[in-house]
PDB file of C-alpha atoms and ligand atoms in Angstrom:
ATOM      1  CA  UNK U   1      18.024 -21.588  15.831  1.00  0.00           C
ATOM      2  CA  UNK U   2      16.422 -21.130  12.405  1.00  0.00           C
ATOM      3  CA  UNK U   3      13.448 -22.919  11.202  1.00  0.00           C
ATOM      4  CA  UNK U   4      14.775 -24.435   7.891  1.00  0.00           C
ATOM      5  CA  UNK U   5      11.489 -24.215   6.232  1.00  0.00           C
ATOM      6  CA  UNK U   6      10.709 -20.661   6.926  1.00  0.00           C
ATOM      7  CA  UNK U   7      13.555 -19.097   7.991  1.00  0.00           C
ATOM      8  CA  UNK U   8      12.153 -17.805  11.199  1.00  0.00           C
ATOM      9  CA  UNK U   9      14.319 -17.913  14.202  1.00  0.00           C
ATOM     10  CA  UNK U  10      12.875 -20.180  16.977  1.00  0.00           C
ATOM     11  CA  UNK U  11      13.802 -21.687  20.412  1.00  0.00           C
ATOM     12  CA  UNK U  12      12.299 -24.387  22.873  1.00  0.00           C
ATOM     13  CA  UNK U  13      11.742 -23.115  26.522  1.00  0.00           C
ATOM     14  CA  UNK U  14      10.609 -25.812  28.952  1.00  0.00           C
ATOM     15  CA  UNK U  15       8.777 -24.847  32.037  1.00  0.00           C
ATOM     16  CA  UNK U  16       8.789 -26.830  35.092  1.00  0.00           C
ATOM     17  CA  UNK U  17       6.825 -25.979  38.189  1.00  0.00           C
ATOM     18  CA  UNK U  18       6.165 -27.750  41.557  1.00  0.00           C
ATOM     19  CA  UNK U  19       2.349 -27.754  42.535  1.00  0.00           C
ATOM     20  CA  UNK U  20      -0.880 -28.311  41.113  1.00  0.00           C
ATOM     21  CA  UNK U  21      -2.058 -24.964  39.715  1.00  0.00           C
ATOM     22  CA  UNK U  22      -1.778 -25.066  35.744  1.00  0.00           C
ATOM     23  CA  UNK U  23      -3.046 -21.593  35.641  1.00  0.00           C
ATOM     24  CA  UNK U  24       0.406 -20.324  35.964  1.00  0.00           C
ATOM     25  CA  UNK U  25       1.473 -21.324  32.567  1.00  0.00           C
ATOM     26  CA  UNK U  26      -1.403 -20.024  30.947  1.00  0.00           C
ATOM     27  CA  UNK U  27      -0.653 -16.705  32.791  1.00  0.00           C
ATOM     28  CA  UNK U  28       2.860 -16.756  31.625  1.00  0.00           C
ATOM     29  CA  UNK U  29       1.937 -17.368  27.853  1.00  0.00           C
ATOM     30  CA  UNK U  30      -0.746 -14.787  27.953  1.00  0.00           C
ATOM     31  CA  UNK U  31       1.823 -12.279  29.168  1.00  0.00           C
ATOM     32  CA  UNK U  32       4.228 -13.322  26.609  1.00  0.00           C
ATOM     33  CA  UNK U  33       1.610 -12.887  23.964  1.00  0.00           C
ATOM     34  CA  UNK U  34       0.722  -9.277  25.017  1.00  0.00           C
ATOM     35  CA  UNK U  35       4.330  -8.438  25.129  1.00  0.00           C
ATOM     36  CA  UNK U  36       4.881  -9.664  21.573  1.00  0.00           C
ATOM     37  CA  UNK U  37       1.728  -7.654  20.437  1.00  0.00           C
ATOM     38  CA  UNK U  38       2.738  -4.709  22.235  1.00  0.00           C
ATOM     39  CA  UNK U  39       5.890  -4.491  20.036  1.00  0.00           C
ATOM     40  CA  UNK U  40       3.720  -4.440  17.078  1.00  0.00           C
ATOM     41  CA  UNK U  41       1.377  -1.869  18.419  1.00  0.00           C
ATOM     42  CA  UNK U  42       1.188   1.276  16.364  1.00  0.00           C
ATOM     43  CA  UNK U  43       3.113  -0.448  13.593  1.00  0.00           C
ATOM     44  CA  UNK U  44       2.637  -1.684  10.193  1.00  0.00           C
ATOM     45  CA  UNK U  45       3.790  -5.201   9.175  1.00  0.00           C
ATOM     46  CA  UNK U  46       4.633  -5.951   5.614  1.00  0.00           C
ATOM     47  CA  UNK U  47       4.628  -9.458   4.309  1.00  0.00           C
ATOM     48  CA  UNK U  48       6.303 -10.763   1.091  1.00  0.00           C
ATOM     49  CA  UNK U  49       5.361 -14.051  -0.503  1.00  0.00           C
ATOM     50  CA  UNK U  50       8.174 -16.753   0.109  1.00  0.00           C
ATOM     51  CA  UNK U  51       7.235 -19.959  -1.479  1.00  0.00           C
ATOM     52  CA  UNK U  52       3.686 -20.923  -0.710  1.00  0.00           C
ATOM     53  CA  UNK U  53       3.492 -18.620   2.364  1.00  0.00           C
ATOM     54  CA  UNK U  54       3.515 -14.993   3.366  1.00  0.00           C
ATOM     55  CA  UNK U  55       6.649 -13.964   5.579  1.00  0.00           C
ATOM     56  CA  UNK U  56       7.025 -10.937   7.514  1.00  0.00           C
ATOM     57  CA  UNK U  57       9.521  -8.533   5.584  1.00  0.00           C
ATOM     58  CA  UNK U  58      11.587  -6.598   7.865  1.00  0.00           C
ATOM     59  CA  UNK U  59      10.677  -5.189  11.231  1.00  0.00           C
ATOM     60  CA  UNK U  60       7.322  -3.822  11.828  1.00  0.00           C
ATOM     61  CA  UNK U  61       7.235   0.023  10.712  1.00  0.00           C
ATOM     62  CA  UNK U  62       5.924   2.849  12.572  1.00  0.00           C
ATOM     63  CA  UNK U  63       2.431   3.777  11.215  1.00  0.00           C
ATOM     64  CA  UNK U  64       2.809   6.481   8.645  1.00  0.00           C
ATOM     65  CA  UNK U  65       0.051   9.219   9.326  1.00  0.00           C
ATOM     66  CA  UNK U  66      -2.258   9.658   6.544  1.00  0.00           C
ATOM     67  CA  UNK U  67      -1.802  13.596   6.836  1.00  0.00           C
ATOM     68  CA  UNK U  68       1.791  13.044   5.979  1.00  0.00           C
ATOM     69  CA  UNK U  69       0.719  11.992   2.347  1.00  0.00           C
ATOM     70  CA  UNK U  70      -0.474  14.968   0.491  1.00  0.00           C
ATOM     71  CA  UNK U  71      -2.674  13.908  -2.476  1.00  0.00           C
ATOM     72  CA  UNK U  72      -4.882  16.271  -4.472  1.00  0.00           C
ATOM     73  CA  UNK U  73      -7.536  17.869  -2.306  1.00  0.00           C
ATOM     74  CA  UNK U  74     -10.243  15.539  -1.018  1.00  0.00           C
ATOM     75  CA  UNK U  75      -8.686  12.527  -2.774  1.00  0.00           C
ATOM     76  CA  UNK U  76      -7.192  10.855   0.312  1.00  0.00           C
ATOM     77  CA  UNK U  77     -10.604  11.349   2.113  1.00  0.00           C
ATOM     78  CA  UNK U  78     -12.634   9.913  -0.582  1.00  0.00           C
ATOM     79  CA  UNK U  79     -10.531   6.644  -0.657  1.00  0.00           C
ATOM     80  CA  UNK U  80     -10.361   6.197   3.096  1.00  0.00           C
ATOM     81  CA  UNK U  81     -14.000   6.713   3.285  1.00  0.00           C
ATOM     82  CA  UNK U  82     -14.689   4.048   0.406  1.00  0.00           C
ATOM     83  CA  UNK U  83     -12.488   1.506   2.056  1.00  0.00           C
ATOM     84  CA  UNK U  84     -13.936   2.121   5.538  1.00  0.00           C
ATOM     85  CA  UNK U  85     -17.440   1.749   4.213  1.00  0.00           C
ATOM     86  CA  UNK U  86     -16.671  -1.461   2.566  1.00  0.00           C
ATOM     87  CA  UNK U  87     -14.947  -2.950   5.793  1.00  0.00           C
ATOM     88  CA  UNK U  88     -18.214  -1.947   7.603  1.00  0.00           C
ATOM     89  CA  UNK U  89     -20.629  -3.563   5.194  1.00  0.00           C
ATOM     90  CA  UNK U  90     -20.008  -7.320   5.168  1.00  0.00           C
ATOM     91  CA  UNK U  91     -23.806  -7.833   5.889  1.00  0.00           C
ATOM     92  CA  UNK U  92     -24.651  -5.998   2.541  1.00  0.00           C
ATOM     93  CA  UNK U  93     -22.369  -8.163   0.546  1.00  0.00           C
ATOM     94  CA  UNK U  94     -23.565 -11.380   2.070  1.00  0.00           C
ATOM     95  CA  UNK U  95     -27.181 -10.499   1.685  1.00  0.00           C
ATOM     96  CA  UNK U  96     -26.720  -9.788  -2.070  1.00  0.00           C
ATOM     97  CA  UNK U  97     -24.229 -12.693  -2.525  1.00  0.00           C
ATOM     98  CA  UNK U  98     -21.640 -10.562  -3.648  1.00  0.00           C
ATOM     99  CA  UNK U  99     -17.879 -11.491  -3.086  1.00  0.00           C
ATOM    100  CA  UNK U 100     -16.880  -9.557  -0.173  1.00  0.00           C
ATOM    101  CA  UNK U 101     -13.907  -7.952  -1.820  1.00  0.00           C
ATOM    102  CA  UNK U 102     -12.906  -4.659  -3.194  1.00  0.00           C
ATOM    103  CA  UNK U 103     -10.387  -3.569  -5.850  1.00  0.00           C
ATOM    104  CA  UNK U 104      -8.471  -0.327  -6.150  1.00  0.00           C
ATOM    105  CA  UNK U 105      -6.275   1.068  -8.822  1.00  0.00           C
ATOM    106  CA  UNK U 106      -3.925   3.995  -8.146  1.00  0.00           C
ATOM    107  CA  UNK U 107      -2.352   5.133 -11.327  1.00  0.00           C
ATOM    108  CA  UNK U 108      -0.062   8.167 -12.109  1.00  0.00           C
ATOM    109  CA  UNK U 109       3.454   9.189 -12.567  1.00  0.00           C
ATOM    110  CA  UNK U 110       6.289   7.994 -10.369  1.00  0.00           C
ATOM    111  CA  UNK U 111       6.809   9.558  -6.914  1.00  0.00           C
ATOM    112  CA  UNK U 112       3.409  11.085  -6.459  1.00  0.00           C
ATOM    113  CA  UNK U 113       2.476   9.115  -3.503  1.00  0.00           C
ATOM    114  CA  UNK U 114       0.763   5.799  -4.736  1.00  0.00           C
ATOM    115  CA  UNK U 115       2.695   3.634  -2.428  1.00  0.00           C
ATOM    116  CA  UNK U 116       3.008   6.073   0.427  1.00  0.00           C
ATOM    117  CA  UNK U 117      -0.857   6.438   0.527  1.00  0.00           C
ATOM    118  CA  UNK U 118      -1.392   2.885   0.790  1.00  0.00           C
ATOM    119  CA  UNK U 119       1.018   2.432   3.573  1.00  0.00           C
ATOM    120  CA  UNK U 120      -0.448   5.169   5.461  1.00  0.00           C
ATOM    121  CA  UNK U 121      -3.938   3.765   4.707  1.00  0.00           C
ATOM    122  CA  UNK U 122      -2.902   0.296   6.213  1.00  0.00           C
ATOM    123  CA  UNK U 123      -1.892   2.333   9.278  1.00  0.00           C
ATOM    124  CA  UNK U 124      -5.030   3.954   9.615  1.00  0.00           C
ATOM    125  CA  UNK U 125      -7.093   0.795   9.277  1.00  0.00           C
ATOM    126  CA  UNK U 126      -4.503  -1.081  11.473  1.00  0.00           C
ATOM    127  CA  UNK U 127      -4.100  -3.341   8.453  1.00  0.00           C
ATOM    128  CA  UNK U 128      -0.967  -5.053   7.428  1.00  0.00           C
ATOM    129  CA  UNK U 129       0.494  -5.095   3.836  1.00  0.00           C
ATOM    130  CA  UNK U 130       0.913  -8.163   1.662  1.00  0.00           C
ATOM    131  CA  UNK U 131       3.144  -7.162  -1.194  1.00  0.00           C
ATOM    132  CA  UNK U 132       3.345  -9.137  -4.332  1.00  0.00           C
ATOM    133  CA  UNK U 133       5.408  -8.386  -7.328  1.00  0.00           C
ATOM    134  CA  UNK U 134       3.666  -9.875 -10.460  1.00  0.00           C
ATOM    135  CA  UNK U 135       6.753  -9.727 -12.517  1.00  0.00           C
ATOM    136  CA  UNK U 136       8.367 -12.338 -10.014  1.00  0.00           C
ATOM    137  CA  UNK U 137       9.286 -15.142 -12.391  1.00  0.00           C
ATOM    138  CA  UNK U 138       8.645 -17.836  -9.829  1.00  0.00           C
ATOM    139  CA  UNK U 139       4.910 -16.981  -9.582  1.00  0.00           C
ATOM    140  CA  UNK U 140       2.751 -19.272 -11.215  1.00  0.00           C
ATOM    141  CA  UNK U 141      -1.155 -19.394 -11.668  1.00  0.00           C
ATOM    142  CA  UNK U 142      -1.503 -21.867  -8.644  1.00  0.00           C
ATOM    143  CA  UNK U 143       0.900 -20.163  -6.338  1.00  0.00           C
ATOM    144  CA  UNK U 144      -0.859 -16.783  -6.704  1.00  0.00           C
ATOM    145  CA  UNK U 145      -4.247 -18.519  -6.356  1.00  0.00           C
ATOM    146  CA  UNK U 146      -2.876 -20.062  -3.117  1.00  0.00           C
ATOM    147  CA  UNK U 147      -1.319 -17.050  -1.979  1.00  0.00           C
ATOM    148  CA  UNK U 148      -4.184 -14.840  -2.120  1.00  0.00           C
ATOM    149  CA  UNK U 149      -6.361 -17.299  -0.370  1.00  0.00           C
ATOM    150  CA  UNK U 150      -4.068 -17.675   2.546  1.00  0.00           C
ATOM    151  CA  UNK U 151      -3.246 -13.966   3.061  1.00  0.00           C
ATOM    152  CA  UNK U 152      -3.224 -12.916   6.805  1.00  0.00           C
ATOM    153  CA  UNK U 153      -6.294 -11.464   8.182  1.00  0.00           C
ATOM    154  CA  UNK U 154      -6.646  -7.844   8.118  1.00  0.00           C
ATOM    155  CA  UNK U 155      -4.287  -7.241   5.311  1.00  0.00           C
ATOM    156  CA  UNK U 156      -4.270  -5.025   2.098  1.00  0.00           C
ATOM    157  CA  UNK U 157      -3.007  -7.119  -0.765  1.00  0.00           C
ATOM    158  CA  UNK U 158      -0.731  -4.914  -2.720  1.00  0.00           C
ATOM    159  CA  UNK U 159       0.067  -5.553  -6.363  1.00  0.00           C
ATOM    160  CA  UNK U 160       2.596  -2.851  -7.520  1.00  0.00           C
ATOM    161  CA  UNK U 161       3.349  -2.011 -11.037  1.00  0.00           C
ATOM    162  CA  UNK U 162       0.737  -4.223 -12.509  1.00  0.00           C
ATOM    163  CA  UNK U 163       1.779  -2.976 -15.935  1.00  0.00           C
ATOM    164  CA  UNK U 164       5.085  -4.553 -15.737  1.00  0.00           C
ATOM    165  CA  UNK U 165       3.840  -7.943 -15.521  1.00  0.00           C
ATOM    166  CA  UNK U 166       1.094  -8.007 -18.017  1.00  0.00           C
ATOM    167  CA  UNK U 167       0.450  -5.871 -21.075  1.00  0.00           C
ATOM    168  CA  UNK U 168      -2.709  -5.026 -22.880  1.00  0.00           C
ATOM    169  CA  UNK U 169      -3.191  -8.487 -25.013  1.00  0.00           C
ATOM    170  CA  UNK U 170      -3.529  -6.275 -28.075  1.00  0.00           C
ATOM    171  CA  UNK U 171       0.008  -4.876 -27.646  1.00  0.00           C
ATOM    172  CA  UNK U 172       1.368  -8.458 -26.836  1.00  0.00           C
ATOM    173  CA  UNK U 173      -0.066  -9.561 -30.056  1.00  0.00           C
ATOM    174  CA  UNK U 174       1.172  -6.910 -32.150  1.00  0.00           C
ATOM    175  CA  UNK U 175       4.603  -7.249 -30.689  1.00  0.00           C
ATOM    176  CA  UNK U 176       4.994 -10.932 -29.170  1.00  0.00           C
ATOM    177  CA  UNK U 177       8.833 -10.952 -29.118  1.00  0.00           C
ATOM    178  CA  UNK U 178       8.904  -7.935 -26.800  1.00  0.00           C
ATOM    179  CA  UNK U 179       6.695  -9.489 -24.256  1.00  0.00           C
ATOM    180  CA  UNK U 180       7.750 -13.010 -24.543  1.00  0.00           C
ATOM    181  CA  UNK U 181       8.806 -14.763 -21.400  1.00  0.00           C
ATOM    182  CA  UNK U 182       7.294 -12.729 -18.730  1.00  0.00           C
ATOM    183  CA  UNK U 183       6.944 -15.312 -16.285  1.00  0.00           C
ATOM    184  CA  UNK U 184       4.875 -18.362 -15.691  1.00  0.00           C
ATOM    185  CA  UNK U 185       1.716 -16.472 -14.387  1.00  0.00           C
ATOM    186  CA  UNK U 186      -0.665 -16.288 -17.096  1.00  0.00           C
ATOM    187  CA  UNK U 187      -3.109 -13.208 -17.387  1.00  0.00           C
ATOM    188  CA  UNK U 188      -5.899 -15.452 -17.208  1.00  0.00           C
ATOM    189  CA  UNK U 189      -4.440 -17.036 -14.109  1.00  0.00           C
ATOM    190  CA  UNK U 190      -4.086 -13.525 -12.609  1.00  0.00           C
ATOM    191  CA  UNK U 191      -7.913 -12.868 -13.314  1.00  0.00           C
ATOM    192  CA  UNK U 192      -8.874 -16.084 -11.903  1.00  0.00           C
ATOM    193  CA  UNK U 193      -6.870 -15.510  -8.868  1.00  0.00           C
ATOM    194  CA  UNK U 194      -8.622 -12.100  -8.277  1.00  0.00           C
ATOM    195  CA  UNK U 195     -11.910 -13.191  -8.960  1.00  0.00           C
ATOM    196  CA  UNK U 196     -11.399 -16.106  -6.353  1.00  0.00           C
ATOM    197  CA  UNK U 197     -10.195 -13.733  -3.767  1.00  0.00           C
ATOM    198  CA  UNK U 198     -13.265 -13.842  -1.490  1.00  0.00           C
ATOM    199  CA  UNK U 199     -13.378 -14.480   2.160  1.00  0.00           C
ATOM    200  CA  UNK U 200     -15.778 -13.704   4.875  1.00  0.00           C
ATOM    201  CA  UNK U 201     -13.435 -11.052   5.883  1.00  0.00           C
ATOM    202  CA  UNK U 202     -12.887  -7.847   3.999  1.00  0.00           C
ATOM    203  CA  UNK U 203     -10.565  -8.532   1.162  1.00  0.00           C
ATOM    204  CA  UNK U 204      -8.808  -5.270  -0.266  1.00  0.00           C
ATOM    205  CA  UNK U 205      -6.745  -5.543  -3.304  1.00  0.00           C
ATOM    206  CA  UNK U 206      -4.622  -2.543  -4.260  1.00  0.00           C
ATOM    207  CA  UNK U 207      -2.851  -2.315  -7.628  1.00  0.00           C
ATOM    208  CA  UNK U 208      -0.674   0.498  -8.723  1.00  0.00           C
ATOM    209  CA  UNK U 209       0.879   1.441 -12.084  1.00  0.00           C
ATOM    210  CA  UNK U 210       2.552   4.291 -14.012  1.00  0.00           C
ATOM    211  CA  UNK U 211       0.979   3.157 -17.101  1.00  0.00           C
ATOM    212  CA  UNK U 212      -2.894   2.929 -16.907  1.00  0.00           C
ATOM    213  CA  UNK U 213      -3.210   2.579 -20.697  1.00  0.00           C
ATOM    214  CA  UNK U 214      -1.138  -0.221 -20.868  1.00  0.00           C
ATOM    215  CA  UNK U 215      -3.618  -2.399 -18.737  1.00  0.00           C
ATOM    216  CA  UNK U 216      -5.732  -4.837 -20.272  1.00  0.00           C
ATOM    217  CA  UNK U 217      -9.473  -3.681 -19.937  1.00  0.00           C
ATOM    218  CA  UNK U 218     -10.327  -7.078 -18.302  1.00  0.00           C
ATOM    219  CA  UNK U 219      -8.164  -6.552 -15.598  1.00  0.00           C
ATOM    220  CA  UNK U 220      -9.703  -3.202 -14.444  1.00  0.00           C
ATOM    221  CA  UNK U 221     -13.323  -4.106 -15.021  1.00  0.00           C
ATOM    222  CA  UNK U 222     -15.603  -3.459 -12.054  1.00  0.00           C
ATOM    223  CA  UNK U 223     -15.379  -6.410  -9.848  1.00  0.00           C
ATOM    224  CA  UNK U 224     -11.614  -6.441 -10.136  1.00  0.00           C
ATOM    225  CA  UNK U 225     -11.009  -3.014  -9.972  1.00  0.00           C
ATOM    226  CA  UNK U 226     -14.037  -0.926  -8.350  1.00  0.00           C
ATOM    227  CA  UNK U 227     -12.497   2.240  -7.829  1.00  0.00           C
ATOM    228  CA  UNK U 228      -9.713   3.976  -9.937  1.00  0.00           C
ATOM    229  CA  UNK U 229      -7.825   7.052  -8.809  1.00  0.00           C
ATOM    230  CA  UNK U 230      -5.492   9.111 -10.550  1.00  0.00           C
ATOM    231  CA  UNK U 231      -2.383  10.341  -8.291  1.00  0.00           C
ATOM    232  CA  UNK U 232      -0.675  12.997 -10.401  1.00  0.00           C
ATOM    233  CA  UNK U 233       1.742  15.917 -10.280  1.00  0.00           C
ATOM    234  CA  UNK U 234       1.400  18.256  -7.622  1.00  0.00           C
ATOM    235  CA  UNK U 235      -1.467  21.067  -7.739  1.00  0.00           C
ATOM    236  CA  UNK U 236      -1.208  24.379  -6.368  1.00  0.00           C
ATOM    237  CA  UNK U 237      -3.088  23.007  -3.365  1.00  0.00           C
ATOM    238  CA  UNK U 238      -0.786  20.270  -2.737  1.00  0.00           C
ATOM    239  CA  UNK U 239       2.404  22.333  -3.159  1.00  0.00           C
ATOM    240  CA  UNK U 240       1.008  24.906  -0.656  1.00  0.00           C
ATOM    241  CA  UNK U 241      -0.132  22.017   1.617  1.00  0.00           C
ATOM    242  CA  UNK U 242       3.407  20.323   1.506  1.00  0.00           C
ATOM    243  CA  UNK U 243       5.020  23.672   2.242  1.00  0.00           C
ATOM    244  CA  UNK U 244       2.841  24.293   5.283  1.00  0.00           C
ATOM    245  CA  UNK U 245       3.529  20.703   6.530  1.00  0.00           C
ATOM    246  CA  UNK U 246       7.234  21.239   6.337  1.00  0.00           C
ATOM    247  CA  UNK U 247       7.303  24.645   7.562  1.00  0.00           C
ATOM    248  CA  UNK U 248       4.457  24.812  10.054  1.00  0.00           C
ATOM    249  CA  UNK U 249       5.609  28.136  11.342  1.00  0.00           C
ATOM    250  CA  UNK U 250       5.324  29.935   8.142  1.00  0.00           C
ATOM    251  CA  UNK U 251       2.270  31.782   7.340  1.00  0.00           C
ATOM    252  CA  UNK U 252      -0.165  30.650   4.538  1.00  0.00           C
ATOM    253  CA  UNK U 253       1.012  33.559   2.180  1.00  0.00           C
ATOM    254  CA  UNK U 254       4.393  32.128   2.152  1.00  0.00           C
ATOM    255  CA  UNK U 255       3.134  28.499   1.133  1.00  0.00           C
ATOM    256  CA  UNK U 256       0.835  30.111  -1.640  1.00  0.00           C
ATOM    257  CA  UNK U 257       3.940  32.019  -2.893  1.00  0.00           C
ATOM    258  CA  UNK U 258       6.162  28.773  -2.909  1.00  0.00           C
ATOM    259  CA  UNK U 259       3.287  27.034  -4.870  1.00  0.00           C
ATOM    260  CA  UNK U 260       3.000  29.886  -7.625  1.00  0.00           C
ATOM    261  CA  UNK U 261       6.709  29.908  -8.190  1.00  0.00           C
ATOM    262  CA  UNK U 262       6.991  26.354  -8.376  1.00  0.00           C
ATOM    263  CA  UNK U 263       4.287  25.947 -10.839  1.00  0.00           C
ATOM    264  CA  UNK U 264       5.776  28.712 -12.853  1.00  0.00           C
ATOM    265  CA  UNK U 265       8.958  26.466 -12.960  1.00  0.00           C
ATOM    266  CA  UNK U 266       7.091  23.381 -14.028  1.00  0.00           C
ATOM    267  CA  UNK U 267       3.528  21.830 -14.207  1.00  0.00           C
ATOM    268  CA  UNK U 268       5.018  18.334 -13.549  1.00  0.00           C
ATOM    269  CA  UNK U 269       6.332  18.355 -10.179  1.00  0.00           C
ATOM    270  CA  UNK U 270       6.092  15.060  -8.040  1.00  0.00           C
ATOM    271  CA  UNK U 271       5.622  15.166  -4.439  1.00  0.00           C
ATOM    272  CA  UNK U 272       9.008  13.018  -4.152  1.00  0.00           C
ATOM    273  CA  UNK U 273      10.618  16.161  -5.930  1.00  0.00           C
ATOM    274  CA  UNK U 274       9.012  18.644  -3.594  1.00  0.00           C
ATOM    275  CA  UNK U 275      10.248  16.506  -0.428  1.00  0.00           C
ATOM    276  CA  UNK U 276      13.773  16.149  -1.885  1.00  0.00           C
ATOM    277  CA  UNK U 277      13.819  19.970  -2.448  1.00  0.00           C
ATOM    278  CA  UNK U 278      12.575  20.853   0.992  1.00  0.00           C
ATOM    279  CA  UNK U 279      15.209  18.438   2.518  1.00  0.00           C
ATOM    280  CA  UNK U 280      17.834  20.800   1.041  1.00  0.00           C
ATOM    281  CA  UNK U 281      16.479  23.894   2.819  1.00  0.00           C
ATOM    282  CA  UNK U 282      15.509  22.155   5.963  1.00  0.00           C
ATOM    283  CA  UNK U 283      15.737  25.364   8.196  1.00  0.00           C
ATOM    284  CA  UNK U 284      15.476  27.743   5.305  1.00  0.00           C
ATOM    285  CA  UNK U 285      11.842  28.252   3.932  1.00  0.00           C
ATOM    286  CA  UNK U 286      12.829  31.461   2.173  1.00  0.00           C
ATOM    287  CA  UNK U 287      15.683  29.643   0.473  1.00  0.00           C
ATOM    288  CA  UNK U 288      12.998  26.812  -0.614  1.00  0.00           C
ATOM    289  CA  UNK U 289      11.060  29.391  -2.546  1.00  0.00           C
ATOM    290  CA  UNK U 290      13.730  31.542  -4.124  1.00  0.00           C
ATOM    291  CA  UNK U 291      15.840  28.508  -5.186  1.00  0.00           C
ATOM    292  CA  UNK U 292      12.980  26.586  -6.636  1.00  0.00           C
ATOM    293  CA  UNK U 293      14.384  26.317 -10.183  1.00  0.00           C
ATOM    294  CA  UNK U 294      17.718  24.860  -9.045  1.00  0.00           C
ATOM    295  CA  UNK U 295      16.380  21.589  -7.693  1.00  0.00           C
ATOM    296  CA  UNK U 296      12.824  21.240  -9.248  1.00  0.00           C
ATOM    297  CA  UNK U 297      13.682  21.010 -12.786  1.00  0.00           C
TER     298      UNK U 297
HETATM  299  N1  LIG S   1       1.709  12.875  -2.014  1.00  0.00           N
HETATM  300  C1  LIG S   1       2.809  12.871  -1.256  1.00  0.00           C
HETATM  301  N2  LIG S   1       3.009  13.381  -0.012  1.00  0.00           N
HETATM  302  C2  LIG S   1       3.845  13.328   0.737  1.00  0.00           C
HETATM  303  N3  LIG S   1       5.051  12.630   0.299  1.00  0.00           N
HETATM  304  C3  LIG S   1       5.099  11.942  -0.973  1.00  0.00           C
HETATM  305  C4  LIG S   1       3.984  11.779  -1.696  1.00  0.00           C
HETATM  306  N4  LIG S   1       4.239  11.452  -2.883  1.00  0.00           N
HETATM  307  C5  LIG S   1       5.471  10.890  -2.722  1.00  0.00           C
HETATM  308  N5  LIG S   1       6.094  11.272  -1.531  1.00  0.00           N
HETATM  309  C6  LIG S   1       7.372  10.993  -1.056  1.00  0.00           C
HETATM  310  O1  LIG S   1       8.160  10.440  -2.243  1.00  0.00           O
HETATM  311  C7  LIG S   1       8.641   9.168  -1.825  1.00  0.00           C
HETATM  312  C8  LIG S   1       8.146   8.227  -3.052  1.00  0.00           C
HETATM  313  O2  LIG S   1       6.735   8.248  -3.112  1.00  0.00           O
HETATM  314  P1  LIG S   1       5.858   6.829  -3.475  1.00  0.00           P
HETATM  315  O3  LIG S   1       6.904   5.848  -3.473  1.00  0.00           O
HETATM  316  O4  LIG S   1       4.919   6.813  -2.687  1.00  0.00           O
HETATM  317  O5  LIG S   1       5.535   7.234  -5.025  1.00  0.00           O
HETATM  318  P2  LIG S   1       4.822   6.348  -5.858  1.00  0.00           P
HETATM  319  O6  LIG S   1       3.831   7.077  -6.740  1.00  0.00           O
HETATM  320  O7  LIG S   1       4.274   5.032  -5.239  1.00  0.00           O
HETATM  321  O8  LIG S   1       5.945   6.139  -7.057  1.00  0.00           O
HETATM  322  P3  LIG S   1       6.133   4.868  -8.138  1.00  0.00           P
HETATM  323  O9  LIG S   1       5.020   4.907  -9.115  1.00  0.00           O
HETATM  324  O10 LIG S   1       7.521   5.069  -8.521  1.00  0.00           O
HETATM  325  O11 LIG S   1       6.033   3.593  -7.092  1.00  0.00           O
HETATM  326  C9  LIG S   1       8.327   8.697  -0.599  1.00  0.00           C
HETATM  327  O12 LIG S   1       9.419   9.119   0.155  1.00  0.00           O
HETATM  328  C10 LIG S   1       7.199   9.834  -0.157  1.00  0.00           C
HETATM  329  O13 LIG S   1       7.497  10.082   1.145  1.00  0.00           O
END
């Protein structure tokens, strides 16, 4: 059976037992709960907004290890440390009367690992992800406000491609026709909703964009975005690291040679491109290095 309001499958089960010991029911329920939770163990749950509530999207996904997302040297560690420090410091915020929330902005070209990193971070923290598209035309100021206030506990709110919903107010003023009818969510509604995100629990908001210069400064000011991080094309270090992860049996020198040659072909290679290239040479590291120009251009 389906709950017509939420679309969630459900059924009623009636237990009857002879005797006077009610404990048996509690034990059964406890066991059922543990079994249900076991199914989610080691997994990351994604939620999307449906109407006024968050609904689980697809099956829980196996947690992505942080080490599988190769960002520029030190970047991943810095972000993880910042988030963990924030989560462990509720007292500091309470004592100073500062809303217990932290905003992050990851920006940079497509396919360089912004979304992958956030997914892996959620896995590391054992948090779920609440994915919200600001360009969703059914999103209004009130609905956004409500959704942010009822987000599941221990979740990261992820606003992807924030530039797609709002453009710098100057740009919009210059060319109103282009930016007309971008949904009922207003820019000030978004700012208010972000400012209102406060709870006794750590509230983490991640935003991503490919076009940081299109964002209104009001959106990325401290308090709304506390840490900005550029996630860009692959550096020499990243290329070698990705090679080593893909071909762990290869010596470091082979990884360095791959990185050299890849950069000689182009300085603007995304990690997604590198991953796609390696997939063509799954068991052939030599081929991956000697045929770089064929698929990385
Ligand atoms: N730094 C990385 N390390 C390992 N894999 C990566 C990395 N960046 C991207 N990939 C792979 O490339 C694909 C796309 O990456 P992802 O969606 O994270 O990029 P993105 O920066 O969020 O792109 P967009 O701006 O288009 O949303 C994924 O399959 C991911 O596994």
